[in-house]
Structures are given as structure tokens and as C-alpha cells.
Coordinates of C-alpha atoms in Angstrom, one line a residue:
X6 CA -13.1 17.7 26.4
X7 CA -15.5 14.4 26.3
X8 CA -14.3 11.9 28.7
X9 CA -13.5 9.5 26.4
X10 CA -11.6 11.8 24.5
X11 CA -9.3 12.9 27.8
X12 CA -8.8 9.0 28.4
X13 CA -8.2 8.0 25.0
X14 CA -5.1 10.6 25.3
X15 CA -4.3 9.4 28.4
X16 CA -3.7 5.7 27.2
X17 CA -1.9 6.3 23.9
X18 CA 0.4 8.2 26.3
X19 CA 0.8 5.7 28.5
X20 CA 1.4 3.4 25.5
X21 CA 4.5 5.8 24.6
X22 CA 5.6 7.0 28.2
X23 CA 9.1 8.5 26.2
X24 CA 7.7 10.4 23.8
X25 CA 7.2 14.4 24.9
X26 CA 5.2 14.1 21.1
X27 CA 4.1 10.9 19.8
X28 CA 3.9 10.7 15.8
X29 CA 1.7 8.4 13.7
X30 CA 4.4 6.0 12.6
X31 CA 8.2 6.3 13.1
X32 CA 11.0 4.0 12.4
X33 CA 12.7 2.0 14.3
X34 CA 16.7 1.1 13.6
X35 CA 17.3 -1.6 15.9
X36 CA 19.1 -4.0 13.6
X37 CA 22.2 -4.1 11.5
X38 CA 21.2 -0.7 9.2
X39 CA 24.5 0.9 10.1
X40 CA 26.8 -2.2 9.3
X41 CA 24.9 -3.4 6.2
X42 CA 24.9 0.5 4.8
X43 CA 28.4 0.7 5.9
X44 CA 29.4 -2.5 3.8
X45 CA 27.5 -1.0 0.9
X46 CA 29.9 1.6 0.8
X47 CA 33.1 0.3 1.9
X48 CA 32.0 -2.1 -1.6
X49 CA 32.2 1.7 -3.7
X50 CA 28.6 -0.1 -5.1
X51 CA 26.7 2.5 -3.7
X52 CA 23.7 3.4 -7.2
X53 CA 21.4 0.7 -8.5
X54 CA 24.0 -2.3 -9.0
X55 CA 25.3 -4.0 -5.8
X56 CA 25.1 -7.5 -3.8
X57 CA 22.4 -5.9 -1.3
X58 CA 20.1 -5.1 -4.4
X59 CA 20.0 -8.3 -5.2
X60 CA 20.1 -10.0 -1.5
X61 CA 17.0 -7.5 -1.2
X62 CA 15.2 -8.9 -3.8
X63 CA 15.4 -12.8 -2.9
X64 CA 14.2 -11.8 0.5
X65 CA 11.1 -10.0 -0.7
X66 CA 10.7 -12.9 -2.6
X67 CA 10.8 -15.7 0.1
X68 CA 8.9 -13.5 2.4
X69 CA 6.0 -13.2 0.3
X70 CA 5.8 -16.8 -1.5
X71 CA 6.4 -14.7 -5.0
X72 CA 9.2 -16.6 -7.7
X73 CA 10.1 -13.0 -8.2
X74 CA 10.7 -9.9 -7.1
X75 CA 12.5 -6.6 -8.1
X76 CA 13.3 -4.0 -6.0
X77 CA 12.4 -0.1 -7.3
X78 CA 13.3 3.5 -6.2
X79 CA 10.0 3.7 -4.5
X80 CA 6.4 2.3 -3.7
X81 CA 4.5 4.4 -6.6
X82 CA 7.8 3.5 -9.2
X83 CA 6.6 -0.1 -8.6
X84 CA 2.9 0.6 -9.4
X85 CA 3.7 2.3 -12.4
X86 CA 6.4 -0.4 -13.9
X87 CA 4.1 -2.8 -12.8
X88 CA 1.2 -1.4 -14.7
X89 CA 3.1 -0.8 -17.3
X90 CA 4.0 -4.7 -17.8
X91 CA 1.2 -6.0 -17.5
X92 CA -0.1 -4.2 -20.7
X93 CA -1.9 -1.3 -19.8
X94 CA -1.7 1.2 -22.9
X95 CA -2.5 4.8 -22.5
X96 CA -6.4 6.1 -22.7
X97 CA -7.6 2.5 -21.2
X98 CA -8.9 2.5 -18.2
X99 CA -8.3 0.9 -14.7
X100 CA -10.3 0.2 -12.1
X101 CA -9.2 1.3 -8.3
X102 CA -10.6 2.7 -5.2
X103 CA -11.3 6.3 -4.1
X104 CA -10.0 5.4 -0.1
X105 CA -6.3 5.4 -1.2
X106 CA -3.1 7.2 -1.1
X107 CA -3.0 9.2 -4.1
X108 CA 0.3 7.4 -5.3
X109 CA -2.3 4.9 -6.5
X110 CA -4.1 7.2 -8.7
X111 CA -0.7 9.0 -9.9
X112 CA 0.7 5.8 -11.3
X113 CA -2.3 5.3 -13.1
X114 CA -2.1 8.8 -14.5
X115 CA 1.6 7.8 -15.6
X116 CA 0.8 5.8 -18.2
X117 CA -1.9 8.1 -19.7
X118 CA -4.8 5.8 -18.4
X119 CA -7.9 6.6 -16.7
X120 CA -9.1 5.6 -13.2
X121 CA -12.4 4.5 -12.5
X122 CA -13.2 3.9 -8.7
X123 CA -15.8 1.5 -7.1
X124 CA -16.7 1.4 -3.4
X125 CA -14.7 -0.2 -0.4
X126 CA -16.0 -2.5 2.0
X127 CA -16.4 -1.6 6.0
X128 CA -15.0 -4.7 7.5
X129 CA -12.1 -4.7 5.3
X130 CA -12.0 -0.5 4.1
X131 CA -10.2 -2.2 0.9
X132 CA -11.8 -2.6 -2.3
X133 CA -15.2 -4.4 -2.6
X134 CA -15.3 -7.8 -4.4
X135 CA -19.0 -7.6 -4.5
X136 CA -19.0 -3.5 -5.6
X137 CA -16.5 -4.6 -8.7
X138 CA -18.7 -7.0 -9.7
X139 CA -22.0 -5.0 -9.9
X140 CA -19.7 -2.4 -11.8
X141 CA -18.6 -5.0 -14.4
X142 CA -22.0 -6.1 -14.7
X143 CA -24.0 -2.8 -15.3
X144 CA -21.5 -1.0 -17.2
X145 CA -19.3 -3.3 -18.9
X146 CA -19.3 -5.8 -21.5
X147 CA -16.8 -8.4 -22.9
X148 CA -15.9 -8.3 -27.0
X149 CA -13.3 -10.6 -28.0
X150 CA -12.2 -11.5 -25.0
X151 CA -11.7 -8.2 -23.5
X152 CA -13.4 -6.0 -21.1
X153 CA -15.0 -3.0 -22.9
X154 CA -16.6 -0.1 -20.5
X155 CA -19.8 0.6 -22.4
X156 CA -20.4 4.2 -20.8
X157 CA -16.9 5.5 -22.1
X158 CA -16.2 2.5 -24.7
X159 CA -12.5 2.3 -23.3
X160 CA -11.3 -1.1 -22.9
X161 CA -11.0 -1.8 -18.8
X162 CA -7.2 -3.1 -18.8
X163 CA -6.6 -3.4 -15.2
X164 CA -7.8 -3.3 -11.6
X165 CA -5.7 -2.0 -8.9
X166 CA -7.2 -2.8 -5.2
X167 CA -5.2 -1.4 -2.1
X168 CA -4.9 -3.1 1.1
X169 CA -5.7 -0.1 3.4
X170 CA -3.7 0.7 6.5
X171 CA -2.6 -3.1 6.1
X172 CA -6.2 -4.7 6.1
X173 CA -5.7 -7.2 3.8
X174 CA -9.5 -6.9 1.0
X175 CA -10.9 -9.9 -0.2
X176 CA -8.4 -10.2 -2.9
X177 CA -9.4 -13.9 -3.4
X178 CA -13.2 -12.8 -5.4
X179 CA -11.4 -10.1 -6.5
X180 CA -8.6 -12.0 -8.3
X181 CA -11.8 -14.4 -9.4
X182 CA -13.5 -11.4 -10.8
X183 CA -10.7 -10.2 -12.7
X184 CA -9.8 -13.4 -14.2
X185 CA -13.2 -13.8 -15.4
X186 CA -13.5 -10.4 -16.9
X187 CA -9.9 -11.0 -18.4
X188 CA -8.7 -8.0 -16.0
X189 CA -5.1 -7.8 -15.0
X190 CA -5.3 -7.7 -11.2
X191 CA -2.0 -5.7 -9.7
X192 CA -2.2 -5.7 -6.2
X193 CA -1.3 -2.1 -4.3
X194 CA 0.0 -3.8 -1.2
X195 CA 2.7 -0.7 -0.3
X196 CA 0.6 -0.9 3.2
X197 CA 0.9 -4.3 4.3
X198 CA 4.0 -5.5 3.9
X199 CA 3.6 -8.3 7.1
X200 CA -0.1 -9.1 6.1
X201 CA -1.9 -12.5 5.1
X202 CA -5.2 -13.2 3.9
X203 CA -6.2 -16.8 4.0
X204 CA -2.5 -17.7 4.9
X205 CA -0.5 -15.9 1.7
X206 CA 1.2 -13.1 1.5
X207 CA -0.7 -10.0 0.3
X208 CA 0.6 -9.0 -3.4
X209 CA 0.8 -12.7 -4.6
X210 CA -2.9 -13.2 -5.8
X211 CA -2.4 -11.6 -9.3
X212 CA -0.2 -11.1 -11.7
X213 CA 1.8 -8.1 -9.4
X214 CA 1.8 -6.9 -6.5
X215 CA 3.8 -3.6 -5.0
X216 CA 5.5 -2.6 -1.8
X217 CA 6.3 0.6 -0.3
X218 CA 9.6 1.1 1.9
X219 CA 8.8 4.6 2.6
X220 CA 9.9 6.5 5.6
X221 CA 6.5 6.0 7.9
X222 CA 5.7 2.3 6.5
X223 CA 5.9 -0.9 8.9
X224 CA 10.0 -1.3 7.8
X225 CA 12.1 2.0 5.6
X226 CA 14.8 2.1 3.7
X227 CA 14.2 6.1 3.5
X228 CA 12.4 5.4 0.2
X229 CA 12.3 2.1 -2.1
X230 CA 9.9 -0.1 -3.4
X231 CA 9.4 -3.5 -5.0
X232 CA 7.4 -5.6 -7.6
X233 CA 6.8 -9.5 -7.1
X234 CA 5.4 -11.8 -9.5
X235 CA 5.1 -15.6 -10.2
X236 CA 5.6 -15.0 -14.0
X237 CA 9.4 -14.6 -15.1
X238 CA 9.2 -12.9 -18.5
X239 CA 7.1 -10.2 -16.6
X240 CA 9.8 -9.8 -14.0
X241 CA 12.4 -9.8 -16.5
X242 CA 10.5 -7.0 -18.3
X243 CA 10.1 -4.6 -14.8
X244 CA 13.8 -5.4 -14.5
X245 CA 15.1 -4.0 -18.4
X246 CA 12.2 -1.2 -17.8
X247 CA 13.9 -0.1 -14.2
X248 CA 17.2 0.4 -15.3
X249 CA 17.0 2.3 -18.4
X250 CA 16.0 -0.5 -20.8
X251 CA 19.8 -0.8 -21.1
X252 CA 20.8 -3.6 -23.5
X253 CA 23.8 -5.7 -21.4
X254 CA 26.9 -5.1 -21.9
X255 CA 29.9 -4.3 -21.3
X256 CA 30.4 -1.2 -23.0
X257 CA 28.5 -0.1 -25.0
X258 CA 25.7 1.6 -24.4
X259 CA 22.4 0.5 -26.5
X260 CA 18.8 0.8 -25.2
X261 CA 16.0 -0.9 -27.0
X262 CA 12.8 0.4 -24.8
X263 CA 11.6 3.7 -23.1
X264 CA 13.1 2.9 -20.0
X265 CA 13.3 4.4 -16.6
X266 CA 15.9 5.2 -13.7
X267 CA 13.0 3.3 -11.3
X268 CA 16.2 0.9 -9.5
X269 CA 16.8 0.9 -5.4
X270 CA 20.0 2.1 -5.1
X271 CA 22.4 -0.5 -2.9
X272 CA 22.8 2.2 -0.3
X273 CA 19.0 1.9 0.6
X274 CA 19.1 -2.2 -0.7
X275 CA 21.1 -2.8 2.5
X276 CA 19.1 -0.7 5.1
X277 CA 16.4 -2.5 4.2
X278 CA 17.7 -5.9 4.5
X279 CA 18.4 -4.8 7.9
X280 CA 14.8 -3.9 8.6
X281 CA 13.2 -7.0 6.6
X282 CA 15.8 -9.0 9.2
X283 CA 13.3 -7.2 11.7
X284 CA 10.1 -7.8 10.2
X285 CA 8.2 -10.6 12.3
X286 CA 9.3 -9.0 15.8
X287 CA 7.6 -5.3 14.3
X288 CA 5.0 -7.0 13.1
X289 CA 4.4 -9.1 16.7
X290 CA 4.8 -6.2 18.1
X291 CA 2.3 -3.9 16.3
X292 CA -0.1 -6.7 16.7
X293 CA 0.6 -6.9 20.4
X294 CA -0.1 -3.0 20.2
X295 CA -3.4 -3.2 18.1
X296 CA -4.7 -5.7 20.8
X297 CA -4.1 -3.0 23.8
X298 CA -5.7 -0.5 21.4
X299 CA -8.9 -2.9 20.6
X300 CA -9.2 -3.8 24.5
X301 CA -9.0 0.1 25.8
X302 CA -11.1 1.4 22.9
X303 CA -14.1 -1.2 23.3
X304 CA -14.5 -0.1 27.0
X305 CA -15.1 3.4 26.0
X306 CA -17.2 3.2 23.2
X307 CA -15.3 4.6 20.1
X308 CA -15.2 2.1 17.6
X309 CA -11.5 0.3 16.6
X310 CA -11.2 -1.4 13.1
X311 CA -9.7 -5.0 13.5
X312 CA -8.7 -7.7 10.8
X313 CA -11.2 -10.2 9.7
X314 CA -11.4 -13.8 10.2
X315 CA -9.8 -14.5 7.0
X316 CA -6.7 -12.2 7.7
X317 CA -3.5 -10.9 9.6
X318 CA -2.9 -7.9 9.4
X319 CA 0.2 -5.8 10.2
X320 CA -2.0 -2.9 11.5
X321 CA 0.5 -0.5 9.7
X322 CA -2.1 2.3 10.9
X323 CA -4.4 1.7 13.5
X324 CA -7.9 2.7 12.9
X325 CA -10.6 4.1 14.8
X326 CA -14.1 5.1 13.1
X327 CA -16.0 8.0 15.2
X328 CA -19.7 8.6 15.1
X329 CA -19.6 11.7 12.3
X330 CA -17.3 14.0 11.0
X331 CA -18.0 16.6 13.7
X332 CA -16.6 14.1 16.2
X333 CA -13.8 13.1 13.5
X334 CA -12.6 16.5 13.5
X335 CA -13.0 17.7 17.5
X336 CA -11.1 14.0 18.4
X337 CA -8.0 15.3 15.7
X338 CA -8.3 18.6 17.0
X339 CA -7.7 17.9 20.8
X340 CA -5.3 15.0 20.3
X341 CA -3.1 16.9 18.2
X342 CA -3.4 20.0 20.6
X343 CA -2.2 17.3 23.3
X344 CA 1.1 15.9 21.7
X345 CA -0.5 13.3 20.3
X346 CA -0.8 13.1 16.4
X347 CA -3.6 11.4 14.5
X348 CA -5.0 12.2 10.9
X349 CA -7.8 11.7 8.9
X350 CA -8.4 9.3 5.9
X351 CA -6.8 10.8 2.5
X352 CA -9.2 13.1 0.6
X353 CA -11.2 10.6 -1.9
X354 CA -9.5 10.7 -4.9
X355 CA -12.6 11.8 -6.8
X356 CA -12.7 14.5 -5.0
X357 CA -9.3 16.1 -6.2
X358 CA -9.0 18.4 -9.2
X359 CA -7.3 16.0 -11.2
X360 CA -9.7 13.3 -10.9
X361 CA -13.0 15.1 -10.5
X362 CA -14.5 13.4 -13.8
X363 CA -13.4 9.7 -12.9
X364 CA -16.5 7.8 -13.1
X365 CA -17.5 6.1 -10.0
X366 CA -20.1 3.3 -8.7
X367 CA -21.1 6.4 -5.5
X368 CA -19.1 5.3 -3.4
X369 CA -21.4 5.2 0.0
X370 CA -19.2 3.2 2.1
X371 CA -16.1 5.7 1.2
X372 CA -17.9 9.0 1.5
X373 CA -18.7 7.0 5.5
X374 CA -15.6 5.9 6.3
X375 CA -14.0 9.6 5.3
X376 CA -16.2 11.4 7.5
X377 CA -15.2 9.6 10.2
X378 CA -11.8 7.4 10.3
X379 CA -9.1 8.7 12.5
X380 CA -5.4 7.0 12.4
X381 CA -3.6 6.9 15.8
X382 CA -0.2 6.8 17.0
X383 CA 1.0 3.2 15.4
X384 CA 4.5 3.2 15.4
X385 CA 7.1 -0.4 16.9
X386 CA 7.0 0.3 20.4
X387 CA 10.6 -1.4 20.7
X388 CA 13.5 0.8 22.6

């Protein structure tokens, strides 16, 4: 085993001196979880209508900066509702990145619409401002005040840039791009919940943005998700869309959309008040941790990602970038061997069976960062 490998081992142990085996991201349930979840169901409101639902939502609102939010069964729900609202129809396309969880691509896929994927950049390993634009410029063109992909002909509806492993991208020039290609920007943020670039919240720079509450994210309610936005009759259309389309009242039972059963259940509503309670001492926290990482990892010469100027991040994930796959692949093999789990980036999403055809700008910076980024033990190291 290389030395660096043997003391890289050694310090993430050190790090988690209680763990026989350390895992990537756990959560932590140090707040009030049990007596929120336990009012929830002394209440009998235990499904999609309850005081915690809606508690849940003005705190994902102030946290953010957003007027509104709505909170959804899970991170991917969210994308999908969210896309959905802001117009895309089915057999337009959207534009996303190929270094993302494939959530991203599925809710794409949801509403019959076809992903497109441009490159990431390397100090941010979110979407490219700079790679959109040279997209837009060589292979699309504007008709009546729409984006028109002139390779395919399909009208580009939306762009969907993800925040990877809580790096927050450049989503300023993105959102600049979009609005001057008349793009819907929806922001895939379900990673950096806790993250700020250039002092806002990420998920506030377009029209929506989505959070994950999944079991391994930065704070869990098991599952969940949410959808803010500044613009109320968008909000108010997630909101019919989430829960059936139902047309209030107080009988009957009348529906006047598709809708879907996409609403957080109180139950998991009230966990994660507890854990949003608990945000800014995880997120110190993980920062405190990516700073012990960053110190250690410079001195023994295996490159760590860290934020950049512009933003703070949560470092949901923390990230190191080894010097080629071969290396990639020995450090995950002996870590995991040795109690200590890491993992590799997700598979590039044009590389999957159902996205094989997705046209794509080559993606360089991707096909790098795959070969070689690593994800370490990351979880709140609070007792």
C-alpha cells in the first residue's frame, strides 16, 4: 500500500475514532426528531396535511431567501414538479450536466423531454457558464423569442445545473445566460442545502430551485424534498400539482389537472424541522471537517477540492481528485478493504443505456473528473 494511501486511512480514522466502519455520510439525530415526530402523531395528522408540513415550508423558505417554498415526497419529485411548472412540454429539450446523480436525468425523462448535457467546470465540478454558452452559440438559435436547437430543431425549454457534492457553480452567468436565451433556469441544489454563492442561498437564482432530504444528505427526514421560488402563481401551481390537483373542498372530490401524490407527509415534515433546527452547527461542523481534510491532504500530495472565492459550501461530500483512474480505483479499493468507505463519481449520464444518444458538447472536463474523483468519509462528526 503507497504511503500516502496507509496515512490517508490512518487520518480519516483518527477523524472517526468510534466508528469500527466509517460510512460516507450518516445522520445525525441530535435535536428534537423524536418529540416533533411524536407530536405529529399524537395530532392523528400523520399523511400530506399537518402543522409541521407547513412550519417546514416557511423554514425552507427563510433559510434560503425564497417567498416560497413547498415541501415534496422527495428530492427528484421536486425536480420533476418543478420542471413541470415552469413549462417544459414533452419532446423539448433541456439542458443539464453529465456529472450528476441520475435523479437529475430521470426527472427530465418524466416529462417526456430530452436531455442535452454540456461540460462542468474543475474549480467548481458544477455546470460550466462558459461551456453553456458556446453550446447555445454553435448549435442553437432564437425564433420568436424562443431557443430552437438547430441540430435536432427541438425548442431548448430549460436548463437544469446541479451544485455537485455542495460546490455551489457559477449560477450567476448561468442564470444570465438563460435569461438571455429565454431559458428557464431550475436549479438542482438537492446537494447543497447550507451553501452560498456570492452571499445567497443556492436554488434562489432562477425561477426554482430543488432540495433533497434524503437519508445520506447534509440534514434527512428519511426521504422529502422541496421546491422554492420567488414567483407565487408558480408555487401555487407545484402546490395543486403535489397533491392530486385536488379542487378545495370540503367534500367533494373534483380534480381539474393531472396531478400527483408528490406531498411530504407530516410525519417526515416534523423530523425535518428538527434537523433544519440543526443546520448551521452541521454545517460549521462539516466545514470545520473539510478544513482538517484540506490541511492533511495538501501535505501528502493527493489533491482536495475546496469552494471558491465566490462561495460556501456545505462540503456535503468531500472530494479528492487522484492522478488517473488506476490510482482512483487502487485508493477505493484499499480504503474500502480497511473499514473505510469512499466511492467514485456517478457513471456520466451519457454513458447509461438510457441516455446514450443525448447530444453532448464532449464533455472533457467530466470524462477527467470521472476517472479520478474519490468521495470520503463526510458525515457531522457530532456525538
Amino acid at each position: 500500500m503507497p504511503a500516502n494511501f496507509e496515512s490517508a486511512i490512518a487520518h480519516i480514522k483518527s477523524l472517526y475514532p468510534d466508528e469500527e466502519f466509517i460510512p460516507l455520510h450518516e445522520p445525525k439525530f441530535i435535536g428534537r426528531e423524536k418529540e416533533y415526530v411524536a407530536d405529529a402523531i399524537e395530532s392523528t395528522f400523520v399523511s400530506s396535511v399537518g402543522a409541521y408540513v407547513n412550519k417546514f415550508e416557511g423554514m425552507m423558505a427563510d433559510l434560503t431567501g425564497a417567498k416560497f417554498a413547498v415541501a415534496t415526497v422527495n428530492g427528484t419529485a421536486a425536480l420533476h414538479m418543478a420542471l413541470l411548472v415552469a413549462g417544459v412540454k414533452q419532446g423539448e429539450e433541456i439542458i443539464s450536466q453529465a456529472l450528476t446523480f441520475v435523479a437529475t436525468a430521470n426527472a427530465i425523462s418524466y416529462i417526456g423531454a430530452i436531455p442535452v448535457f454540456v461540460d462542468v467546470d474543475m474549480d467548481t465540478l458544477g455546470m460550466s457558464a462558459e461551456k453553456l454558452q458556446d453550446f447555445l452559440s454553435s448549435h442553437c438559435e432564437l425564433r420568436n423569442g424562443f431557443t430552437y436547437n438547430k441540430v435536432s430543431g427541438r425548442r431548448v425549454a430549460a436548463c437544469v445545473p446541479m451544485h455537485s457534492f455542495g460546490f455551489p457553480c457559477k449560477i450567476d452567468e448561468i442564470a444570465a445566460i438563460c435569461a438571455e436565451w429565454n431559458i428557464a433556469l431550475v436549479e438542482d441544489a438537492a446537494e447543497s442545502l447550507g451553501s452560498y454563492y456570492k452571499g445567497k442561498h443556492t436554488g434562489v437564482f432562477g425561477q426554482l430551485g430543488t432540495f433533497s432530504f434524503n437519508g445520506n444528505k447534509t440534514i434527512t427526514c428519511g426521504g422529502g424534498g422541496a421546491i422554492v421560488t420567488d414567483d407565487e402563481d408558480l408555487a401555487k401551481l407545484a402546490r395543486h400539482l403535489t397533491t392530486q390537483a385536488k379542487v378545495p373542498h370540503a367534500w367533494e372530490f373534483n380534480h381539474d389537472m393531472i396531478g400527483y401524490n408528490y406531498r411530504m407527509p407530516n410525519l417526515n415534515a416534523a423530523m425535518a424541522c428538527a434537523q433544519l433546527e440543526q443546520l448551521p452547527r452541521f454545517v460549521e461542523n462539516k466545514r470545520e471537517l473539510a478544513g482538517l481534510y484540506r490541511d492533511f491532504f495538501s501535505s501528502v500530495g493527493i489533491a482536495f477540492q475546496t469552494e471558491t472565492a465566490d462561495a460556501q459550501a456545505n462540503y456535503w461530500l468531500n472530494v479528492l481528485l487522484m492522478q488517473d483512474r488506476g490510482e482512483r480505483d487502487a485508493f477505493l479499493e484499499v480504503t474500502n478493504k480497511s473499514g473505510v468507505m469512499t466511492r467514485p463519481a456517478w457513471t456520466l449520464m451519457h454513458k447509461l443505456p438510457m441516455f446514450r444518444d443525448a447530444q453532448h458538447d464532449g464533455l472533457q472536463n467530466s470524462l477527467w473528473i470521472e476517472d479520478r474523483l474519490v468521495n470520503i468519509p463526510s458525515s457531522v462528526r457530532i456525538a
